[in-house]
Amino acid sequence: MKNRLLALILSSVLLPTLSLSATAQSRMLESNKGTSVDCPTLIAEHLKVQYQVTNGKGQQWEMTLIRNGQDFIIQRDAATFEQWTSHGEYVRYFPVEKRSVTYRKGDLRALNVQHDRDQLYHVVSPKLQTHMVKTQVQQLGCFETQGFAGKVNGLESQLLWIDTIGLPYQFTLGATQPNLDYKLVIVEPFSGDAYSALTQDFQDIDFADVGDSESDPFIAKMINQGFIEHGSSGFYNSEGQAIEAQGGHGNHSH
Amino acid sequence: MNVMNIKRIAAAISCSLMTVVAHAAVLPATQTDSQWFKDSAANVAAKAQVETQKTAKNVILFVGDGMGVSTLTAARIFQGQQQPGNQGGEEGFLSFEQFPHTALVKTYNTNQQTPDSAGTMTAMTTGVKTKAGIISISDTSLRGNCLSSKGNELVTLVDLANAKGLSTGIISTARLTHATPAAAYAKSPERDWEGDANLPAEAVANGCTDIASQLVMRDEANALTVALGGGRSYFLPKEITDGENKAGKRKDGKDLTKTWVDSFSKAAYVWDKKGFDAVDVANTDHLLGLFNPSHMEYEADRADDVAGEPSLTEMTTKSLEMLKKNDKGYLLIVESGRIDHAHHAGNASRALSDAVELSNAVKAAMDATSSDDTLIMVTADHSHVFTIAGYPKRGNPILGLVHNVDGSLATANDNKPYTTLAYTNGPGAVVGVRDDLTSVDTQNKDFMQQALIPMESETHAGEDISLHARGPGSNLVQGVIEQNVIFHIINQAQQLGGTKY
Ligand SMILES: [Zn+2]
């Protein structure tokens, strides 16, 4: 305990806010290392986190969340990533093609798509805690976590919450027989410039223009692949129902 | 005096009145006392009195993008059902549906049975049909190929009106650089060349320019008096962030809003509702208003816009104040651009509220002009696969589930209820297993056409759309016509062809 506390105190004073090695990441997040850990200075609005997601069938994938103020990006697979902006826009990027589709507020409303921004920004909706009971406070790596337990979607679930960055350390839906598990594997600072660079030089189209762009080969291909997001993004939808879809796109839920 | 003479005299007074009087005796009172009978008799009597002037000082062309006949019917009911004391809503009319002259319009492009807005609007503004995607360049050109467009540029109504010394204006709730408004003032072999960043190397090498710059880079004599709509980001360089916190899209560093103000006499640029309301009409001769980085909001969402936007009605009213300053007259082209977008999204409600707002804008134009000197025409560029189906009872909410005449909920073969309004295709389609039609003879008379085909975006439709007209030259609006006839009606009524060209 003493060592970890010391590490945290040191971290805020001494450590640079650079990308950390895998070893450093694992030290930062591991709970029972007896050695001193290098902890970065983290600002909740400017960071990158990665979760390892495991579903009930044992399938695993990575989910990355990058925050830049109230804008944020979520990536679940290599083919696409998504951004939610403070303007209320939702943008889907296709990095291979260097193309993007922007859904403005009116477009999302016309499609009857509602995103729970709060849940996406925090990976697990902060509202969930109000339905669970507090368990113990633990120091896990660099982070003080508050435990929560309770039923979510009728399943006993556990949440380890890092209040300083407003993100889960781990969330397990279905405690005895895991249904879905989110585990934090990477956390690092992320600058505004680095964030802007991620979305540079994409040829963008408004979703409203997709219907008149059938002659654009990229749009034609994407239309056939069913690229339009129908609200299946994220971990919990606004009703708190679990969504297990990996990737999200092409998974229609009208 | 024999019976024939009486008839002749009566006919000279009023042909239609005579009809009613002469036949009333042989019709039962239950028929002639009916309000339906009285109203329709009066309607025909009024029609018989219609006299149409030949020459129009002013012309206003309204285009509802994607506003097919089913959209008009549904919008009319949608509007009617919101009026207090309505009899179900079906009895109402959109403002322009009571114009004296109507025609049906064939919309196909030279290369597409079901058209797009670029080819259809080109037909209306130049008198020549062309390919889908091409803006006021003839069919000889290839889409997206600058070199092939050279020498094939078409002269538009706006060019002709400006050459005659009339004032000209363009309004759209879409981007001003979008296909429909663009076809009125620009020439481009590709509708997507809205800003310089969209121009491919071939276009730059062969001297094609982007659509936004074509709106602004004009001689004073051929400049627009008023241009109001969306699409600000194509007029601003990427280094500039606009008043709604969105960066421009131009890569050439040009601020075309500044060019507008610098190039024309008494020019002004506004970008929000406040600036729009403050425009000094008397001291402004060239007004550019760009109220959104992209398309303006749907009418249903307008109140939520960051900096506030004027309505289509407000833009129409302000434009007419500007244009009326020219004693020679004016040509105003007004597009309701987002009926199309709402339909593509499979969202009837927004399509209908935008169509009703178009009707309101037409009403404002009717109130601000005289049918003695101003030709007003209202049309669409193409239709959508939008249907009004089932047997809902009279007054059934147009956006609701179908209820039978006895009030019970109507159900389909799957025992589920269904709505009156639906689309043949689009994002609202039910995802399930459909038959593979590869080896099916779909021309067999027993083949049952599939419905609700899943597509990420609902599509345009190929049936005719309508054209409604009042004022001088409106008598030319009759029958089933090709879309390019609209150009010739305006050209003739406003006598645009006589000067330079
Ligand atoms: Zn369209």
XYZ file of N, CA and C in Angstrom, chain A residues 86-87 89 102 104-107 109-111 201 203-216 222-230 252 254, chain B residues 112 117 143 175 178 191-192 244-246 249 251 292-298 301 304 338 340-341 344-347 350 427-429 431 456-458 460:
222
model
N -18.884 17.644 -30.091
C -19.675 18.482 -29.180
C -20.795 19.217 -29.927
N -20.745 19.215 -31.279
C -21.842 19.795 -32.072
C -23.053 18.875 -32.123
N -22.814 15.987 -33.611
C -22.666 15.199 -34.833
C -22.055 13.834 -34.516
N -20.707 12.079 -42.225
C -21.151 12.840 -41.054
C -22.671 12.789 -40.945
N -25.435 14.664 -39.132
C -25.734 15.830 -38.320
C -26.944 15.532 -37.445
N -27.181 16.425 -36.480
C -28.266 16.163 -35.517
C -29.586 15.848 -36.219
N -29.898 16.662 -37.246
C -31.149 16.460 -37.968
C -31.193 15.108 -38.671
N -30.022 14.652 -39.174
C -29.955 13.352 -39.840
C -30.237 12.237 -38.833
N -31.866 12.435 -36.088
C -33.277 12.467 -35.700
C -34.147 11.864 -36.794
N -33.844 12.221 -38.051
C -34.642 11.698 -39.161
C -34.534 10.172 -39.236
N -33.385 9.636 -38.820
C -33.188 8.182 -38.845
C -33.641 7.522 -37.552
N -7.747 14.984 -43.436
C -7.697 14.542 -44.828
C -8.639 13.393 -45.172
N -12.134 12.514 -46.884
C -13.144 13.130 -47.752
C -14.508 12.856 -47.140
N -15.154 13.915 -46.682
C -16.380 13.748 -45.900
C -17.630 13.967 -46.743
N -18.679 13.262 -46.401
C -19.983 13.472 -47.036
C -21.030 13.515 -45.934
N -21.994 14.407 -46.081
C -23.125 14.417 -45.156
C -23.960 13.172 -45.389
N -24.489 12.587 -44.323
C -25.392 11.455 -44.529
C -26.566 11.856 -45.425
N -27.025 13.113 -45.271
C -28.169 13.575 -46.078
C -27.889 13.464 -47.572
N -26.618 13.470 -47.949
C -26.266 13.408 -49.365
C -26.046 11.986 -49.876
N -26.074 11.020 -48.965
C -25.813 9.638 -49.377
C -26.845 9.176 -50.417
N -28.099 9.550 -50.192
C -29.162 9.112 -51.090
C -28.988 9.604 -52.523
N -28.280 10.728 -52.685
C -28.064 11.272 -54.029
C -26.670 10.950 -54.550
N -25.977 10.018 -53.892
C -24.590 9.720 -54.260
C -24.396 8.269 -54.674
N -25.457 7.686 -55.228
C -25.377 6.269 -55.578
C -24.346 5.999 -56.665
N -23.956 7.076 -57.381
C -22.969 6.865 -58.445
C -21.534 6.918 -57.913
N -21.364 7.295 -56.647
C -20.047 7.321 -56.021
C -19.696 5.877 -55.619
N -20.461 1.000 -49.697
C -20.848 1.120 -48.296
C -22.348 0.883 -48.112
N -23.143 1.361 -49.085
C -24.587 1.132 -49.018
C -24.863 -0.368 -49.013
N -24.149 -1.092 -49.878
C -24.354 -2.533 -49.948
C -23.911 -3.243 -48.668
N -22.899 -2.674 -48.020
C -22.414 -3.305 -46.786
C -23.235 -2.904 -45.573
N -24.167 -1.986 -45.778
C -25.006 -1.585 -44.653
C -24.227 -0.848 -43.592
N -23.631 0.263 -43.979
C -22.728 0.936 -43.059
C -23.427 1.874 -42.100
N -24.688 2.075 -42.296
C -25.352 3.076 -41.468
C -25.552 2.562 -40.050
N -25.208 3.419 -39.125
C -25.306 3.061 -37.724
C -26.758 3.202 -37.270
N -27.289 2.137 -36.738
C -28.672 2.212 -36.271
C -28.748 2.165 -34.748
N -28.291 -4.202 -37.757
C -29.469 -3.341 -37.747
C -30.374 -3.662 -36.579
N -33.798 -2.012 -35.883
C -34.811 -0.981 -36.139
C -35.861 -0.997 -35.044
N -31.067 8.146 -67.516
C -31.692 7.448 -66.390
C -33.208 7.544 -66.473
N -31.484 15.163 -59.333
C -31.826 16.589 -59.332
C -31.012 17.397 -60.330
N -20.122 12.747 -67.531
C -20.190 13.183 -66.145
C -18.796 13.126 -65.521
N -27.773 23.173 -49.438
C -26.625 24.026 -49.727
C -26.905 24.775 -51.035
N -25.772 22.914 -53.932
C -26.365 21.606 -54.195
C -26.970 21.590 -55.599
N -21.958 17.252 -60.246
C -22.675 17.960 -59.188
C -21.879 18.034 -57.891
N -20.947 17.078 -57.710
C -20.188 17.049 -56.457
C -19.062 18.076 -56.390
N -20.702 29.255 -36.383
C -21.301 28.085 -35.723
C -20.220 27.051 -35.400
N -18.964 27.548 -35.337
C -17.828 26.736 -34.890
C -17.476 25.581 -35.819
N -17.719 25.748 -37.121
C -17.330 24.731 -38.090
C -16.299 25.340 -39.055
N -14.213 24.575 -45.911
C -13.722 23.410 -46.656
C -12.838 23.786 -47.835
N -9.699 24.774 -50.025
C -8.253 24.589 -49.920
C -7.483 25.717 -50.589
N -26.001 27.922 -42.751
C -25.572 26.651 -42.166
C -24.301 26.208 -42.883
N -23.372 25.537 -42.190
C -22.177 25.033 -42.869
C -22.555 24.085 -44.013
N -23.609 23.304 -43.815
C -24.085 22.401 -44.877
C -25.539 22.763 -45.185
N -26.391 21.754 -45.373
C -27.805 22.043 -45.614
C -28.398 22.767 -44.413
N -29.390 23.599 -44.654
C -30.110 24.203 -43.539
C -30.896 23.100 -42.838
N -31.391 23.408 -41.650
C -32.106 22.397 -40.875
C -33.443 22.053 -41.549
N -33.935 20.858 -41.248
C -35.327 20.558 -41.598
C -36.205 21.572 -40.860
N -36.799 20.919 -37.337
C -35.682 21.062 -36.389
C -35.128 22.481 -36.358
N -33.831 24.353 -33.347
C -32.650 23.838 -32.639
C -31.333 24.278 -33.255
N -35.017 19.906 -48.800
C -34.807 18.795 -47.864
C -35.986 17.833 -47.759
N -36.557 15.951 -50.101
C -35.801 14.838 -50.676
C -34.992 14.095 -49.606
N -34.295 14.849 -48.762
C -33.428 14.206 -47.765
C -34.231 13.419 -46.739
N -35.260 10.251 -48.365
C -34.126 9.322 -48.445
C -33.899 8.629 -47.107
N -34.122 9.362 -46.032
C -33.944 8.780 -44.694
C -35.152 7.940 -44.289
N -36.154 7.901 -45.137
C -37.356 7.126 -44.818
C -38.204 7.789 -43.748
N -38.116 9.106 -43.659
C -38.775 9.839 -42.582
C -39.863 10.745 -43.157
N -40.771 14.571 -41.512
C -39.964 15.734 -41.879
C -40.197 16.131 -43.337
N -34.243 2.653 -45.553
C -33.724 2.151 -44.275
C -34.817 1.587 -43.371
N -36.059 1.908 -43.640
C -37.139 1.390 -42.810
C -37.571 -0.022 -43.176
N -36.903 -0.621 -44.129
C -37.325 -1.948 -44.578
C -37.123 -2.996 -43.494
N -35.871 -6.291 -42.102
C -34.783 -7.184 -42.489
C -35.238 -8.627 -42.254
N -30.088 1.152 -47.726
C -29.677 2.092 -46.685
C -30.276 3.472 -46.909
N -30.603 3.776 -48.158
C -31.234 5.054 -48.437
C -32.404 4.816 -49.388
N -33.541 5.374 -49.055
C -34.708 5.261 -49.922
C -34.406 6.000 -51.222
N -35.278 7.802 -55.218
C -36.186 8.592 -56.046
C -37.135 7.642 -56.775
